Coordinates of C-alpha atoms in Angstrom, one line a residue:
X1 CA 4.7 -27.8 21.0
X2 CA 5.0 -26.8 17.4
X3 CA 4.6 -23.1 16.6
X4 CA 1.1 -22.5 15.1
X5 CA 0.3 -19.7 12.6
X6 CA -3.4 -19.7 11.8
X7 CA -4.4 -19.5 8.2
X8 CA -6.9 -17.0 6.8
X9 CA -9.5 -19.7 6.6
X10 CA -8.8 -20.7 10.3
X11 CA -9.3 -17.1 11.3
X12 CA -12.8 -17.2 9.8
X13 CA -13.8 -20.1 12.0
X14 CA -17.1 -19.6 14.0
X15 CA -16.4 -19.0 17.7
X16 CA -18.6 -22.1 18.6
X17 CA -16.0 -24.3 16.8
X18 CA -12.9 -22.6 18.2
X19 CA -11.0 -24.4 21.0
X20 CA -9.8 -21.9 23.6
X21 CA -7.0 -22.7 26.2
X22 CA -7.7 -20.4 29.2
X23 CA -4.3 -20.0 30.9
X24 CA -3.3 -18.5 34.3
X25 CA 0.1 -18.4 35.9
X26 CA 1.3 -17.7 39.4
X27 CA 4.8 -16.4 39.8
X28 CA 7.4 -15.2 42.3
X29 CA 7.1 -11.6 41.1
X30 CA 6.3 -9.3 38.2
X31 CA 9.4 -9.5 36.0
X32 CA 10.1 -12.5 33.7
X33 CA 13.8 -11.6 33.7
X34 CA 14.2 -12.1 37.5
X35 CA 11.2 -14.1 38.6
X36 CA 9.9 -17.6 37.9
X37 CA 6.6 -19.5 37.5
X38 CA 5.2 -21.2 40.6
X39 CA 1.9 -22.6 39.4
X40 CA 0.2 -23.3 36.0
X41 CA -3.5 -23.7 35.4
X42 CA -5.2 -24.3 32.1
X43 CA -8.8 -25.0 31.2
X44 CA -9.7 -26.0 27.6
X45 CA -13.2 -25.1 26.3
X46 CA -15.0 -25.5 23.0
X47 CA -18.6 -24.5 22.3
X48 CA -19.1 -23.6 26.0
X49 CA -18.0 -27.1 27.2
X50 CA -14.9 -27.9 29.1
X51 CA -12.8 -30.4 27.1
X52 CA -9.7 -30.7 29.3
X53 CA -7.8 -29.3 32.3
X54 CA -4.1 -28.9 33.3
X55 CA -2.9 -28.0 36.8
X56 CA 0.4 -28.3 38.5
X57 CA 2.7 -26.5 41.0
X58 CA 6.2 -25.7 39.7
X59 CA 9.5 -25.5 41.6
X60 CA 10.7 -22.0 40.8
X61 CA 14.3 -22.8 41.9
X62 CA 14.3 -19.7 44.1
X63 CA 12.7 -18.6 47.4
X64 CA 9.1 -17.4 47.2
X65 CA 8.9 -13.9 48.7
X66 CA 6.7 -13.7 51.8
X67 CA 4.5 -11.1 50.1
X68 CA 3.7 -13.5 47.3
X69 CA 3.0 -16.3 49.8
X70 CA 0.6 -14.0 51.7
X71 CA -1.2 -13.2 48.3
X72 CA -1.4 -16.6 46.7
X73 CA -1.0 -19.0 49.7
X74 CA 1.9 -20.8 47.8
X75 CA 4.8 -21.4 50.1
X76 CA 8.3 -22.8 49.7
X77 CA 7.3 -26.0 51.4
X78 CA 4.5 -26.6 48.8
X79 CA 6.8 -26.4 45.8
X80 CA 10.1 -27.9 47.1
X81 CA 9.2 -31.4 45.9
X82 CA 7.5 -30.2 42.6
X83 CA 9.0 -30.5 39.1
X84 CA 10.9 -27.5 37.7
X85 CA 9.5 -25.6 34.7
X86 CA 11.8 -27.4 32.2
X87 CA 10.0 -30.7 33.1
X88 CA 6.5 -29.1 33.0
X89 CA 6.9 -27.3 29.7
X90 CA 6.7 -30.3 27.3
X91 CA 3.5 -31.5 28.9
X92 CA 2.0 -28.0 29.0
X93 CA 2.9 -27.4 25.3
X94 CA 1.4 -30.7 24.3
X95 CA -1.8 -29.9 26.2
X96 CA -2.1 -26.4 24.6
X97 CA -1.8 -27.8 21.1
X98 CA -3.1 -25.4 18.5
X99 CA -5.8 -23.9 20.7
X100 CA -6.3 -20.1 20.9
X101 CA -4.7 -18.8 24.1
X102 CA -6.9 -16.8 26.5
X103 CA -5.7 -15.1 29.6
X104 CA -6.7 -12.2 31.8
X105 CA -4.1 -9.4 31.4
X106 CA -2.6 -11.8 28.8
X107 CA 0.6 -9.8 28.3
X108 CA 1.7 -10.9 31.9
X109 CA 1.1 -14.6 31.4
X110 CA 2.5 -14.7 27.8
X111 CA 5.6 -12.8 28.7
X112 CA 6.5 -15.4 31.5
X113 CA 5.6 -18.3 29.2
X114 CA 7.7 -16.9 26.3
X115 CA 10.6 -16.3 28.7
X116 CA 10.5 -19.9 29.9
X117 CA 10.4 -21.2 26.4
X118 CA 13.3 -19.1 25.3
X119 CA 15.4 -20.1 28.4
X120 CA 15.0 -23.7 27.5
X121 CA 15.5 -23.5 23.8
X122 CA 11.9 -23.8 22.7
X123 CA 10.5 -21.9 19.7
X124 CA 8.3 -18.9 20.5
X125 CA 4.6 -19.6 20.9
X126 CA 2.8 -18.3 17.8
X127 CA -0.8 -19.1 18.8
X128 CA -3.4 -16.3 18.7
X129 CA -4.0 -14.6 22.0
X130 CA -7.2 -13.2 23.4
X131 CA -7.1 -10.9 26.5
X132 CA -10.3 -10.8 28.5
X133 CA -9.2 -7.6 30.3
X134 CA -8.8 -5.8 27.0
X135 CA -12.1 -7.2 25.7
X136 CA -13.9 -6.1 28.9
X137 CA -12.6 -2.5 28.4
X138 CA -14.3 -2.5 25.0
X139 CA -17.6 -4.2 25.9
X140 CA -18.5 -3.1 29.4
X141 CA -19.8 0.3 30.5
X142 CA -17.2 2.2 32.5
X143 CA -19.8 3.8 34.7
X144 CA -20.9 0.4 35.9
X145 CA -17.5 -1.4 36.1
X146 CA -14.9 0.7 37.9
X147 CA -12.0 -1.5 36.7
X148 CA -11.3 -4.7 34.8
X149 CA -9.7 -6.7 37.6
X150 CA -10.7 -10.4 37.3
X151 CA -12.4 -10.3 40.7
X152 CA -14.4 -7.2 39.7
X153 CA -15.5 -8.8 36.4
X154 CA -16.4 -12.1 38.0
X155 CA -18.8 -10.3 40.4
X156 CA -20.3 -8.1 37.8
X157 CA -20.8 -10.9 35.3
X158 CA -22.0 -13.3 38.0
X159 CA -19.3 -15.9 37.3
X160 CA -19.8 -19.3 39.0
X161 CA -16.2 -19.3 40.1
X162 CA -14.6 -16.4 42.1
X163 CA -10.8 -15.9 41.7
X164 CA -8.5 -16.3 44.6
X165 CA -5.0 -15.8 43.2
X166 CA -4.5 -19.5 42.5
X167 CA -3.8 -20.5 38.9
X168 CA -6.4 -23.2 38.3
X169 CA -9.2 -21.4 40.2
X170 CA -8.5 -18.1 38.4
X171 CA -8.4 -20.0 35.0
X172 CA -11.9 -21.3 35.7
X173 CA -13.1 -17.8 36.7
X174 CA -11.6 -16.5 33.4
X175 CA -13.6 -19.1 31.5
X176 CA -16.9 -17.8 33.0
X177 CA -15.8 -14.2 32.2
X178 CA -14.9 -15.1 28.6
X179 CA -18.3 -16.7 27.9
X180 CA -20.1 -13.7 29.3
X181 CA -18.1 -11.3 27.2
X182 CA -18.6 -13.4 24.0
X183 CA -22.4 -13.1 24.5
X184 CA -22.1 -9.4 24.6
X185 CA -19.7 -9.2 21.7
X186 CA -22.2 -11.1 19.5
X187 CA -24.4 -8.1 19.5
X188 CA -21.7 -6.2 17.7
X189 CA -21.3 -8.9 15.0
X190 CA -18.3 -10.7 16.7
X191 CA -19.2 -14.3 15.6
X192 CA -15.9 -15.6 14.3
X193 CA -12.3 -15.8 15.5
X194 CA -11.0 -13.1 13.3
X195 CA -13.8 -10.8 14.7
X196 CA -12.7 -11.6 18.2
X197 CA -9.0 -10.8 17.4
X198 CA -9.9 -7.6 15.7
X199 CA -12.7 -6.1 17.7
X200 CA -10.7 -4.9 20.7
X201 CA -8.5 -2.8 18.4
X202 CA -11.4 -0.9 16.8
X203 CA -11.9 2.8 17.7
X204 CA -15.0 3.5 19.8
X205 CA -16.6 5.5 17.0
X206 CA -16.5 2.5 14.7
X207 CA -17.7 -0.3 16.9
X208 CA -21.4 0.3 16.0
X209 CA -20.5 -0.3 12.4
X210 CA -18.6 -3.5 13.0
X211 CA -21.6 -5.7 12.5
X212 CA -21.4 -4.7 8.8
X213 CA -18.4 -6.9 8.4
X214 CA -20.9 -9.6 7.5
X215 CA -21.1 -7.9 4.1
X216 CA -17.6 -9.1 3.4
X217 CA -18.3 -12.8 4.2
X218 CA -19.2 -13.6 0.6
X219 CA -16.3 -11.9 -1.0
X220 CA -13.7 -14.2 -2.5
X221 CA -10.1 -14.5 -1.5
X222 CA -8.8 -13.3 -4.8
X223 CA -7.6 -10.0 -6.5
X224 CA -10.3 -7.7 -7.6
X225 CA -12.2 -4.4 -7.2
X226 CA -14.8 -3.6 -4.6
X227 CA -17.5 -1.0 -4.6
X228 CA -19.1 0.4 -1.4
X229 CA -22.7 1.4 -2.1
X230 CA -25.0 3.5 0.0
X231 CA -28.7 3.1 0.8
X232 CA -29.8 4.5 -2.5
X233 CA -27.4 2.2 -4.4
X234 CA -25.0 5.1 -5.1
X235 CA -21.3 4.2 -5.3
X236 CA -19.6 5.7 -2.2
X237 CA -16.1 4.3 -2.7
X238 CA -14.1 2.2 -5.1
X239 CA -11.0 0.3 -4.1
X240 CA -8.9 -2.6 -5.1
X241 CA -7.3 -5.6 -3.5
X242 CA -4.1 -7.0 -5.0
X243 CA -4.5 -10.4 -3.4
X244 CA -7.5 -10.9 -1.1
X245 CA -10.8 -9.0 -1.5
X246 CA -12.3 -10.3 1.7
X247 CA -9.3 -9.3 3.9
X248 CA -9.0 -5.9 2.3
X249 CA -12.6 -5.0 2.9
X250 CA -12.6 -6.3 6.4
X251 CA -9.5 -4.1 7.2
X252 CA -11.8 -1.0 7.0
X253 CA -13.5 -2.3 10.2
X254 CA -10.2 -2.9 12.0
X255 CA -9.6 0.4 13.6
X256 CA -8.9 2.8 10.7
X257 CA -8.9 6.1 12.5
X258 CA -9.6 8.4 9.6
X259 CA -12.8 10.4 10.0
X260 CA -13.8 9.8 6.3
X261 CA -13.7 6.1 6.9
X262 CA -16.1 6.4 9.9
X263 CA -18.5 8.4 7.7
X264 CA -18.1 5.8 4.9
X265 CA -18.9 2.9 7.2
X266 CA -22.0 4.7 8.5
X267 CA -23.4 5.2 5.0
X268 CA -22.4 1.7 3.8
X269 CA -25.3 -0.5 2.8
X270 CA -24.0 -3.1 0.3
X271 CA -20.7 -4.2 -1.3
X272 CA -20.2 -5.2 -4.9
X273 CA -17.1 -6.7 -6.3
X274 CA -15.4 -7.7 -9.5
X275 CA -12.8 -10.5 -9.5
X276 CA -9.7 -9.9 -11.4
X277 CA -6.8 -12.0 -12.6
X278 CA -4.0 -10.0 -11.0
X279 CA -3.1 -6.7 -9.3
X280 CA -2.6 -4.9 -12.7
X281 CA -6.2 -5.6 -13.8
X282 CA -7.5 -4.7 -10.4
X283 CA -5.6 -1.4 -10.3
X284 CA -6.8 -0.4 -13.8
X285 CA -10.4 -1.4 -13.2
X286 CA -10.2 0.7 -10.0
X287 CA -9.1 3.8 -11.9
X288 CA -11.7 3.4 -14.6
X289 CA -14.5 2.8 -12.1
X290 CA -13.5 5.9 -10.1
X291 CA -13.6 8.1 -13.2
X292 CA -16.9 6.6 -14.2
X293 CA -18.8 7.0 -10.9
X294 CA -16.8 9.8 -9.3
X295 CA -17.4 8.5 -5.8
X296 CA -17.6 11.0 -3.0
X297 CA -15.0 9.2 -0.8
X298 CA -12.4 8.7 -3.5
X299 CA -9.8 11.4 -4.0
X300 CA -7.2 9.9 -6.2
X301 CA -8.0 9.7 -9.9
X302 CA -11.6 11.0 -9.3
X303 CA -11.3 14.2 -11.2
X304 CA -8.2 14.4 -13.4
X305 CA -9.7 17.1 -15.6
X306 CA -9.8 19.3 -12.5
X307 CA -6.4 18.7 -11.0
X308 CA -4.1 17.4 -13.7
X309 CA -2.2 19.9 -15.8
X310 CA 0.5 20.2 -18.5
X311 CA 3.6 22.3 -19.1
X312 CA 3.3 24.0 -22.5
X313 CA 6.0 25.5 -24.7
X314 CA 4.0 28.2 -26.4
X315 CA 4.2 29.0 -30.1
X316 CA 5.2 32.6 -30.2
X317 CA 8.0 34.7 -31.6
X318 CA 9.6 34.4 -28.2
X319 CA 8.2 31.1 -26.8
X320 CA 7.8 30.6 -23.0
X321 CA 6.6 28.0 -20.6
X322 CA 3.0 28.0 -19.4
X323 CA 1.0 25.7 -17.2
X324 CA -2.3 24.7 -18.8
X325 CA -5.2 22.3 -18.1
X326 CA -6.0 21.1 -21.6
X327 CA -4.1 19.6 -24.5
X328 CA -4.8 21.6 -27.7
X329 CA -4.0 20.6 -31.3
X330 CA -2.1 23.9 -31.8
X331 CA 1.3 22.5 -32.7
X332 CA 2.9 23.4 -29.4
X333 CA 5.0 21.1 -27.3
X334 CA 3.6 19.7 -24.0
X335 CA 5.0 17.8 -21.1
X336 CA 2.9 15.9 -18.6
X337 CA 0.3 15.5 -17.3
X338 CA 1.3 16.4 -13.8
X339 CA -0.9 15.4 -10.9
X340 CA -0.7 18.9 -9.3
X341 CA 0.1 22.5 -10.2
X342 CA 2.9 22.5 -7.6
X343 CA 4.6 19.6 -9.4
X344 CA 4.3 21.4 -12.7
X345 CA 5.7 24.6 -11.2
X346 CA 8.7 22.7 -9.9
X347 CA 9.5 21.3 -13.4
X348 CA 8.9 24.8 -14.9
X349 CA 11.4 26.3 -12.5
X350 CA 13.9 23.6 -13.3
X351 CA 13.7 24.3 -17.0
X352 CA 13.9 28.0 -16.6
X353 CA 16.9 27.6 -14.3
X354 CA 18.6 25.5 -17.0
X355 CA 17.7 27.6 -20.0
X356 CA 17.3 31.4 -20.2
X357 CA 13.7 31.6 -21.3
X358 CA 11.5 34.6 -20.7
X359 CA 9.0 34.3 -17.9
X360 CA 6.7 37.3 -18.5
X361 CA 3.3 36.6 -20.1
X362 CA 3.0 39.7 -22.3
X363 CA 2.8 39.4 -26.1
X364 CA 6.0 40.6 -27.7
X365 CA 5.8 41.9 -31.3
X366 CA 8.5 42.8 -33.8
X367 CA 8.4 46.5 -33.0
X368 CA 6.9 46.6 -29.5
X369 CA 9.2 47.5 -26.7
X370 CA 8.7 47.8 -23.0
X371 CA 10.7 48.7 -19.9
X372 CA 13.0 46.0 -18.4
X373 CA 11.6 43.8 -15.6
X374 CA 13.4 42.8 -12.4
X375 CA 14.3 39.4 -13.8
X376 CA 16.3 41.1 -16.6
X377 CA 18.2 43.2 -14.0
X378 CA 19.0 40.0 -12.1
X379 CA 20.3 38.3 -15.2
X380 CA 17.5 35.6 -15.3
X381 CA 15.9 36.7 -18.5
X382 CA 17.4 37.5 -21.9
X383 CA 15.2 40.5 -22.2
X384 CA 13.3 40.0 -25.5
X385 CA 10.8 42.7 -24.4
X386 CA 13.5 45.4 -24.6
X387 CA 15.0 44.2 -27.9
X388 CA 18.3 43.2 -26.2
X389 CA 17.9 39.4 -26.7
X390 CA 19.6 37.6 -29.5
X391 CA 16.8 35.9 -31.5
X392 CA 19.1 33.2 -33.0
X393 CA 20.5 32.3 -29.6
X394 CA 17.1 32.2 -28.1
X395 CA 15.9 30.0 -30.9
X396 CA 18.8 27.6 -30.1
X397 CA 17.6 27.3 -26.5
X398 CA 14.1 26.7 -27.6
X399 CA 15.3 24.0 -30.0
X400 CA 17.3 22.3 -27.3
X401 CA 14.2 22.2 -25.1
X402 CA 12.0 21.0 -27.9
X403 CA 14.4 18.1 -28.7
X404 CA 14.3 17.1 -25.0
X405 CA 10.5 17.2 -24.8
X406 CA 10.3 15.0 -27.9
X407 CA 12.4 12.3 -26.3
X408 CA 15.9 13.5 -27.2
X409 CA 19.0 13.6 -25.0
X410 CA 18.1 15.5 -21.8
X411 CA 21.7 16.0 -20.8
X412 CA 21.9 19.7 -22.0
X413 CA 19.2 20.5 -19.4
X414 CA 20.3 18.2 -16.6
X415 CA 24.0 19.0 -16.8
X416 CA 23.3 22.7 -16.2
X417 CA 21.3 22.0 -13.1
X418 CA 23.8 19.5 -11.9
X419 CA 26.7 22.0 -12.2
X420 CA 24.6 24.6 -10.3
X421 CA 23.9 22.1 -7.5
X422 CA 27.6 21.2 -7.2
X423 CA 28.6 24.8 -7.2
X424 CA 26.1 25.7 -4.5
X425 CA 27.3 22.8 -2.4
X426 CA 31.0 23.7 -2.8
X427 CA 30.1 27.2 -1.6
X428 CA 28.2 25.8 1.4
X429 CA 25.0 27.3 0.1
X430 CA 23.2 24.2 1.1
X431 CA 19.6 25.5 0.9
X432 CA 20.0 26.6 -2.7
X433 CA 21.7 23.3 -3.5
X434 CA 18.7 21.4 -2.0
X435 CA 16.3 23.5 -4.1
X436 CA 18.3 22.8 -7.2
X437 CA 18.4 19.1 -6.3
X438 CA 14.6 19.0 -6.0
X439 CA 14.2 20.7 -9.3
X440 CA 16.7 18.3 -11.0
X441 CA 14.8 15.4 -9.5
X442 CA 11.4 16.7 -10.6
X443 CA 12.6 17.3 -14.2
X444 CA 14.3 13.9 -14.4
X445 CA 11.1 12.2 -13.3
X446 CA 8.9 14.2 -15.7
X447 CA 11.2 13.4 -18.7
X448 CA 11.5 9.8 -17.7
X449 CA 7.7 9.5 -17.4
X450 CA 7.3 11.1 -20.8
X451 CA 9.6 8.6 -22.4
X452 CA 8.1 5.6 -20.8
X453 CA 4.5 6.5 -21.7
X454 CA 5.5 7.3 -25.2
X455 CA 7.2 3.9 -25.5
X456 CA 4.2 1.8 -24.5
X457 CA 1.8 3.9 -26.5
X458 CA 3.9 3.4 -29.6
X459 CA 3.8 -0.4 -29.2
X460 CA 0.3 -0.6 -30.6
X461 CA -1.1 -4.1 -29.8
X462 CA 1.3 -5.7 -27.3
X463 CA 0.8 -9.2 -26.0
X464 CA 2.9 -10.4 -23.1
X465 CA 2.9 -13.8 -21.3
X466 CA 4.2 -14.2 -17.7
X467 CA 4.4 -17.4 -15.6
X468 CA 1.3 -18.3 -13.5
X469 CA 0.7 -21.3 -11.1
X470 CA -2.0 -22.5 -13.5
X471 CA 0.1 -22.0 -16.7
X472 CA 0.6 -18.6 -18.3
X473 CA -0.9 -15.2 -17.7
X474 CA -1.5 -13.5 -21.0
X475 CA -1.9 -9.7 -20.9
X476 CA -3.0 -7.7 -24.0
X477 CA -2.3 -4.0 -24.2
X478 CA -3.4 -1.6 -26.9
X479 CA -1.7 1.7 -27.2
X480 CA -0.6 1.3 -23.6
X481 CA -4.0 0.6 -22.2
X482 CA -5.2 -2.8 -20.9
X483 CA -7.5 -4.8 -23.1
X484 CA -7.6 -8.2 -21.3
X485 CA -5.8 -10.5 -18.9
X486 CA -6.4 -14.2 -19.1
X487 CA -4.9 -17.4 -17.6
X488 CA -4.4 -20.4 -19.8
X489 CA -2.6 -23.8 -19.5
X490 CA 1.0 -23.8 -20.5
X491 CA 0.4 -26.4 -23.2
X492 CA -2.3 -24.3 -25.0
X493 CA -1.4 -22.1 -27.9
X494 CA -1.9 -18.4 -27.2
X495 CA -4.7 -17.0 -29.2
X496 CA -4.6 -13.3 -29.9
X497 CA -7.9 -11.5 -29.1
X498 CA -10.0 -10.6 -32.2
X499 CA -12.9 -9.0 -30.4
X500 CA -12.9 -5.2 -30.2
X501 CA -13.3 -4.1 -26.5
X502 CA -16.3 -1.9 -25.5
X503 CA -14.0 1.1 -25.4
X504 CA -11.4 0.5 -28.1
X505 CA -8.2 2.4 -27.1
X506 CA -7.1 4.9 -29.8
X507 CA -3.5 5.8 -30.8
X508 CA -2.0 8.5 -28.8
X509 CA 0.4 11.1 -30.3
X510 CA 2.3 13.2 -27.8
X511 CA 1.4 13.5 -24.1
X512 CA -1.5 11.3 -23.1
X513 CA -4.9 12.8 -22.2
X514 CA -5.5 13.4 -18.5
X515 CA -8.1 10.6 -18.1
X516 CA -5.8 7.8 -19.2
X517 CA -2.5 9.1 -17.7
X518 CA -3.0 7.0 -14.5
X519 CA -3.6 3.9 -16.4
X520 CA -0.5 4.3 -18.5
X521 CA 1.6 4.8 -15.4
X522 CA 0.2 1.7 -13.9
X523 CA 1.0 -0.3 -17.0
X524 CA 4.5 1.2 -17.1
X525 CA 5.1 0.2 -13.5
X526 CA 3.8 -3.3 -14.2
X527 CA 6.2 -3.6 -17.1
X528 CA 9.1 -2.7 -14.7
X529 CA 8.0 -5.5 -12.4
X530 CA 7.7 -8.3 -14.9
X531 CA 10.4 -7.3 -17.4
X532 CA 12.7 -10.1 -16.2
X533 CA 10.2 -12.9 -16.8
X534 CA 7.8 -11.6 -19.5
X535 CA 7.7 -13.1 -22.9
X536 CA 6.8 -10.8 -25.8
X537 CA 4.3 -12.8 -27.9
X538 CA 3.3 -10.1 -30.4
X539 CA 3.6 -6.4 -31.0
X540 CA 2.1 -4.5 -33.9
X541 CA 4.1 -1.3 -33.4
X542 CA 7.5 -0.4 -32.1
X543 CA 8.4 -1.2 -28.6
X544 CA 11.7 0.7 -28.1
X545 CA 12.8 3.8 -26.3
X546 CA 15.6 6.2 -26.9
X547 CA 18.9 5.1 -25.4
X548 CA 20.4 8.6 -25.2
X549 CA 20.3 10.0 -21.7
X550 CA 18.8 6.9 -20.1
X551 CA 21.4 6.7 -17.3
X552 CA 20.9 10.4 -16.5
X553 CA 17.2 10.0 -16.1
X554 CA 17.6 7.1 -13.7
X555 CA 19.7 9.2 -11.2
X556 CA 17.8 10.1 -8.1
X557 CA 18.8 12.7 -5.6
X558 CA 16.6 11.7 -2.7
X559 CA 18.1 11.5 0.8
X560 CA 19.5 8.1 1.5
X561 CA 20.2 7.3 -2.1
X562 CA 23.4 7.4 -4.1
X563 CA 23.9 10.9 -5.5
X564 CA 26.2 10.4 -8.4
X565 CA 25.6 9.9 -12.1
X566 CA 25.8 6.3 -13.2
X567 CA 28.3 6.2 -16.1
X568 CA 27.6 4.5 -19.4
X569 CA 24.3 3.4 -20.8
X570 CA 21.0 3.2 -18.9
X571 CA 20.8 0.2 -16.7
X572 CA 18.3 -1.1 -14.2
X573 CA 15.8 -3.8 -15.0
X574 CA 16.5 -6.4 -17.6
X575 CA 15.6 -5.8 -21.3
X576 CA 12.5 -7.5 -22.6
X577 CA 13.6 -10.0 -25.3
X578 CA 11.0 -11.8 -27.5
X579 CA 11.2 -15.5 -26.9
X580 CA 9.5 -18.4 -28.6
X581 CA 6.8 -19.8 -26.3
X582 CA 6.5 -23.6 -25.8
X583 CA 4.5 -25.1 -28.7
X584 CA 4.8 -22.0 -30.8
X585 CA 7.2 -21.1 -33.6
X586 CA 8.6 -17.6 -33.8
X587 CA 6.9 -17.3 -37.2
X588 CA 3.5 -17.2 -35.4
X589 CA 4.5 -14.0 -33.7
X590 CA 2.6 -11.1 -35.4
X591 CA 4.0 -7.7 -35.9
X592 CA 7.5 -6.3 -35.9
X593 CA 9.6 -7.5 -33.0
X594 CA 12.8 -5.8 -31.9
X595 CA 15.7 -7.9 -30.9
X596 CA 16.3 -5.7 -27.9
X597 CA 13.6 -3.6 -26.4
X598 CA 14.8 -0.7 -24.3
X599 CA 12.3 0.8 -22.0
X600 CA 13.6 3.6 -19.7
X601 CA 12.9 2.9 -16.0
X602 CA 11.8 5.2 -13.2
X603 CA 13.7 4.1 -10.1

């Protein structure tokens, strides 16, 4: 028998069209490692009708224990002249074909069958398996059915055949039990094969909502965005599917144990969807729709104005670092946005550990003096409030930080933290070394993120082409934000879009606003993924990033990763190089193209 793996379309087959092979085995004991099969019984059914049967005794090649003989009635004399399992297997596998396997306590029968296949060099059986015992636990009331033994279920469901511990008779009884259980499952919306395979795994609290899976039947098997709407047509939740909308939506009914999901399914009334070309478009549409509708059950990206923040280097006589919520046009330098205050605090601590900046919030004038704080006594503050600080030296530290925030070489900051971490580790002060490592990691990520977003924003109109099964996938970005994604035949010339989108992205100077930060990060991550195969068709700005410090920013100090600085220039993903597309001359490429385009990478 060939191994069968059902396709997604097969899984959606109505149960009336599914062929089931109801299997029962009798054995010499309960362990596939030490016991053997003595009898095989199979009944094939489709649409409630029997389409075939298979029954044979099997010579186990070992004595049958008296207890097993007393239970099943199968004796050594009955099987001594029968064929062994290696002779029975080819006929059995041919009979099973690609039918869905059904058994009562299916794990017992399938373990013995798989062990026999393995012992005689057959591939594993990959057919879908339905367990009537597990299905009965879900569908039948426990106060009426004390257990799920086959004999108990046969009596309760009034099966025509009563089991007697013989393979073929028990298989026929299992057929009656299966049909009775399928009738009850239909009331919960279990009408297709994928429903039958999924329903037993669902939590009890979600079973009453399972019939709503019918809302996903019309969804396409394509990338896209889905919107869960309530009874008043309000948007409850927005999500995306990178490959298959129907499978992604159906997964919510497949036993997700989160309490919020149970509430969401209770309130669900309709499902809308938007088909997208690829995962990038789906991800960005998801972010935009979440910010537009602010759904109650979405948390990520729903309210960036509330949670996202920046690290600001203030414009004062003695500048300091401050965590703020808004970008102001005040000439100050900003880093971010950060997705949480805790993340911003970690980067702030890293910079203050690397550079002696003041941490107090009081205004310091030319003549104003105050008593020294604890940080000055600990040597962690230069003491500008007491007049002890050297203004020129302080200005040098501020200038070094400013250059780093503007995309310059980050090594002056990172080297100090790295030396501290090595010193703590050499002195066996491992907790302090770990804290410094985390700070170094957070600062590296923040500076790398700043570089990458600045790079794609400075590109202006950027048109990229990537391979697609139907030709080429053309992605148009404007100031780092997605404008369009289209698929066109490889032989067609690429036409640059001339229509202005409904929300025309505007140039971004400095850190991006909070509401588009998530989109820019998605675009930057996508560029990492396609950099080795993307063709730069056109770019109106400058698509290049600073080369200084690129290697240092790629170093990660997470457990399990290499913890050493990579020498030399930044390396990682391949550089994007403009290439002439088939049927196009390089003269058709609009804008200034760089021969080598360096984009720093976040590992």
